[in-house]
Amino acid sequence: MTYDIAIIGGGIMGCSTALRVVAGGMKAIVLDQGDLGQGASGVNAGTLSLQIKRVKLMPYALKGHHLWEEMGAAVGFAKTGGYTLAFNDREAELLKERQTMKAEAGAPIEFVSNNRLRAAEPGLTQKVVAASYCAEDGYANSSLTGQYYRGCLQDAGIEYREQNAVTAIKKLKAGIFEIATPQGVVYAKRLLLAAGAWLKPLAALLDVNLPVNARINTVSVTERMPPLMSSVIGHATGLLTMKQKANGTVLIGGGWQGRGTPQEGRGEVDVASVRPNLALAQYALPALGDARVLRSWTGFEANVPDFYPLAGALPNVPDAYVLGCVRGGYTIGPYIGQLMGNFILGREPEMPLFDPGRTFQEDTI
Ligand SMILES: Cc1cc2nc3c(=O)[nH]c(=O)nc-3n(C[C@H](O)[C@H](O)[C@H](O)COP(=O)(O)OP(=O)(O)OC[C@H]3O[C@@H](n4cnc5c(N)ncnc54)[C@H](O)[C@@H]3O)c2cc1C
């Protein structure tokens, strides 16, 4: 059997695109080297915060937020609102500059007085000099990603194969892709590479060099604590995100780096990197000093030098596409997957995609 499209990578990007192309009439198969949603999509911090999104990606993040809200309890969605804090004048300036740009890009972000912050979050340190608030912010439970999307694929009648690593791809004369896995060969008219931090070696199977790098982000979780905060809390530098789940545990992240490479497995926690992350969390919320950290873990987040997504046609390979390297991709994934699906279906996407064949220049705003 020849599928209309084979999607390699069953993370949030691959699964959300699969749902859209199949809704548009295509016959699709999703292949994953592990289980669905066990890559970055299943180990991330789950923060759905417009305050930590890149300005140019704000319209995509706003759409993503609405989709998470619709998924609701099935993904552990909670709209709590979120505060971003500055502890000195330099951070306050940074906060003002960044959040003003994000507000201008459409995020409902406002600056709030210390009195309002203290009334809402009395457990926070008194050392806050400036704070912003976004009522749309919240979180979902990333460990439910795989289970959720597996159910969606099943409901839509989409075939998926887990534990099926793609090891070779050939384009046959008839224009069909022959995709080899140790469990057998799959034939498809089109191909979507959605392999997250593993995109570079996957594209290399088609002789395409994608400039993909991987960051190794760390997340930590505490034991169950009495109620300490009700909103998502971040820091002006982006080096802290934290939220307390309904079960009392506190999830702490902020992009602190672990060790390892995607090829080697899941990566290792670097204690020297976790310590300052936890210290910043405790500085913001002193009662965390009483909490034991139960576990820290890492996950691989893909990016390209300009930190914008790869979303569009794969250069030099007709009928092949790539979707990945989306900063804040947990938030934006469900929406950019729909855009990608529309593009593959030959429909005009509602918002522009991000040409994977562009020249990459560093850009950090
Ligand atoms: C620790 C961490 C914290 C994060 N926190 C947040 C956050 O709070 N908020 C937010 O918005 N974003 C966050 N992100 C970013 C977000 O998780 C990612 O942008 C998003 O999940 C990427 O989805 P993906 O589908 O591209 O990749 P992945 O979820 O990694 O999926 C790629 C899939 O491809 C499969 N694959 C790879 N190679 C092959 C192959 N050869 N054959 C078959 N299958 C293959 C893998 O098994 C994997 O399942 C975080 C990321 C990390 C790592």
CSV table of C-alpha atoms in Angstrom, one decimal, residues 137-293:
chain,number,residue,atom,x,y,z
A,137,ASP,CA,-1.0,32.3,30.7
A,138,GLY,CA,-1.2,28.9,32.2
A,139,TYR,CA,0.1,25.3,31.7
A,140,ALA,CA,-0.8,21.8,30.6
A,141,ASN,CA,0.6,18.5,31.6
A,142,SER,CA,3.2,17.4,29.0
A,143,SER,CA,3.3,13.8,30.2
A,144,LEU,CA,-0.3,13.5,28.8
A,145,THR,CA,0.8,14.5,25.2
A,146,GLY,CA,1.5,11.0,23.9
A,147,GLN,CA,-1.7,9.5,25.4
A,148,TYR,CA,-3.8,12.4,24.1
A,149,TYR,CA,-2.5,12.4,20.6
A,150,ARG,CA,-2.6,8.5,20.4
A,151,GLY,CA,-6.3,8.8,21.2
A,152,CYS,CA,-6.8,11.5,18.5
A,153,LEU,CA,-5.0,9.4,15.9
A,154,GLN,CA,-7.1,6.4,16.7
A,155,ASP,CA,-10.3,8.4,16.6
A,156,ALA,CA,-9.3,9.7,13.2
A,157,GLY,CA,-8.4,6.2,11.9
A,158,ILE,CA,-4.7,7.2,11.4
A,159,GLU,CA,-2.2,4.4,11.3
A,160,TYR,CA,0.8,4.9,13.6
A,161,ARG,CA,3.8,2.7,14.3
A,162,GLU,CA,5.8,3.1,17.5
A,163,GLN,CA,9.3,1.7,18.0
A,164,ASN,CA,9.8,2.2,14.3
A,165,ALA,CA,13.0,4.2,13.7
A,166,VAL,CA,13.4,5.3,10.1
A,167,THR,CA,16.9,4.3,9.1
A,168,ALA,CA,16.9,5.0,5.3
A,169,ILE,CA,14.8,6.9,2.8
A,170,LYS,CA,15.0,6.5,-1.0
A,171,LYS,CA,13.0,8.3,-3.7
A,172,LEU,CA,12.1,5.7,-6.3
A,173,LYS,CA,11.9,6.5,-10.0
A,174,ALA,CA,8.1,6.6,-9.8
A,175,GLY,CA,8.4,9.5,-7.4
A,176,ILE,CA,7.4,7.4,-4.4
A,177,PHE,CA,9.4,7.5,-1.2
A,178,GLU,CA,10.6,4.2,0.2
A,179,ILE,CA,11.1,4.5,3.9
A,180,ALA,CA,13.0,1.7,5.7
A,181,THR,CA,12.6,0.8,9.4
A,182,PRO,CA,13.9,-2.3,11.1
A,183,GLN,CA,10.3,-3.5,11.2
A,184,GLY,CA,9.7,-3.1,7.5
A,185,VAL,CA,9.4,-0.7,4.5
A,186,VAL,CA,6.7,1.9,4.0
A,187,TYR,CA,5.8,3.6,0.7
A,188,ALA,CA,4.4,7.1,0.5
A,189,LYS,CA,3.9,9.8,-2.1
A,190,ARG,CA,4.9,12.6,0.3
A,191,LEU,CA,7.1,12.8,3.4
A,192,LEU,CA,7.0,15.1,6.4
A,193,LEU,CA,10.1,15.2,8.6
A,194,ALA,CA,9.0,16.1,12.1
A,195,ALA,CA,11.8,14.5,14.1
A,196,GLY,CA,12.5,17.3,16.6
A,197,ALA,CA,16.1,17.3,17.8
A,198,TRP,CA,16.8,14.3,15.5
A,199,LEU,CA,15.9,16.3,12.3
A,200,LYS,CA,19.5,16.7,11.2
A,201,PRO,CA,20.4,13.0,10.8
A,202,LEU,CA,17.0,12.3,9.4
A,203,ALA,CA,17.3,15.0,6.6
A,204,ALA,CA,20.8,13.7,5.9
A,205,LEU,CA,19.2,10.5,4.7
A,206,LEU,CA,17.9,12.6,1.8
A,207,ASP,CA,21.3,14.4,1.4
A,208,VAL,CA,19.8,17.6,2.9
A,209,ASN,CA,21.9,19.5,5.4
A,210,LEU,CA,19.6,21.3,7.9
A,211,PRO,CA,21.5,23.6,10.4
A,212,VAL,CA,19.7,22.1,13.4
A,213,ASN,CA,21.2,22.3,16.9
A,214,ALA,CA,19.9,20.8,20.1
A,215,ARG,CA,19.5,22.4,23.5
A,216,ILE,CA,19.3,20.2,26.5
A,217,ASN,CA,16.7,21.8,28.8
A,218,THR,CA,16.3,20.7,32.4
A,219,VAL,CA,13.0,20.6,34.4
A,220,SER,CA,12.7,19.7,38.2
A,221,VAL,CA,9.7,18.8,40.3
A,222,THR,CA,9.3,19.1,44.1
A,223,GLU,CA,7.4,17.0,46.5
A,224,ARG,CA,3.8,17.9,47.2
A,225,MET,CA,3.6,21.2,49.1
A,226,PRO,CA,0.7,23.2,50.7
A,227,PRO,CA,-0.6,25.9,48.4
A,228,LEU,CA,2.3,28.3,47.6
A,229,MET,CA,1.2,30.1,44.4
A,230,SER,CA,-1.7,30.1,42.1
A,231,SER,CA,-0.2,31.6,38.9
A,232,VAL,CA,2.6,30.7,36.5
A,233,ILE,CA,5.7,32.6,37.7
A,234,GLY,CA,8.5,33.6,35.4
A,235,HIS,CA,11.6,35.8,35.5
A,236,ALA,CA,12.5,38.8,33.2
A,237,THR,CA,15.6,36.9,31.9
A,238,GLY,CA,13.5,33.8,31.0
A,239,LEU,CA,15.7,31.8,33.3
A,240,LEU,CA,12.8,30.7,35.5
A,241,THR,CA,9.4,29.3,35.0
A,242,MET,CA,7.4,27.7,37.8
A,243,LYS,CA,3.9,26.6,38.6
A,244,GLN,CA,2.3,24.6,41.3
A,245,LYS,CA,0.1,21.7,40.0
A,246,ALA,CA,-3.2,20.7,41.5
A,247,ASN,CA,-1.5,17.8,43.4
A,248,GLY,CA,0.8,20.3,45.2
A,249,THR,CA,4.0,19.6,43.3
A,250,VAL,CA,6.0,22.5,41.9
A,251,LEU,CA,7.5,22.3,38.4
A,252,ILE,CA,10.6,24.4,37.9
A,253,GLY,CA,12.3,25.1,34.6
A,254,GLY,CA,13.9,28.0,32.7
A,255,GLY,CA,16.0,26.5,30.0
A,256,TRP,CA,19.0,25.5,32.2
A,257,GLN,CA,21.2,23.1,30.2
A,258,GLY,CA,22.1,19.5,30.9
A,259,ARG,CA,24.6,17.3,29.1
A,260,GLY,CA,24.5,14.9,26.1
A,261,THR,CA,23.3,14.7,22.5
A,262,PRO,CA,20.0,13.5,21.0
A,263,GLN,CA,21.9,10.6,19.4
A,264,GLU,CA,23.1,9.3,22.8
A,265,GLY,CA,19.6,9.2,24.4
A,266,ARG,CA,17.8,11.5,26.7
A,267,GLY,CA,20.7,13.4,28.2
A,268,GLU,CA,22.0,13.9,31.7
A,269,VAL,CA,21.1,16.4,34.4
A,270,ASP,CA,24.0,18.7,35.3
A,271,VAL,CA,23.7,19.5,39.0
A,272,ALA,CA,25.9,22.6,38.5
A,273,SER,CA,23.2,23.9,36.2
A,274,VAL,CA,20.1,22.8,38.3
A,275,ARG,CA,21.4,24.5,41.4
A,276,PRO,CA,21.2,28.1,40.2
A,277,ASN,CA,17.8,27.3,38.7
A,278,LEU,CA,16.5,26.1,42.0
A,279,ALA,CA,18.2,29.0,43.8
A,280,LEU,CA,16.4,31.5,41.6
A,281,ALA,CA,13.1,29.7,42.2
A,282,GLN,CA,13.6,29.9,46.0
A,283,TYR,CA,14.6,33.5,45.8
A,284,ALA,CA,11.3,34.3,44.1
A,285,LEU,CA,9.3,32.1,46.4
A,286,PRO,CA,11.1,31.7,49.7
A,287,ALA,CA,8.8,28.9,51.0
A,288,LEU,CA,10.4,26.6,48.4
A,289,GLY,CA,13.3,26.4,50.8
A,290,ASP,CA,11.3,23.8,52.7
A,291,ALA,CA,10.6,21.7,49.6
A,292,ARG,CA,12.5,18.6,48.6
A,293,VAL,CA,13.2,18.2,44.9
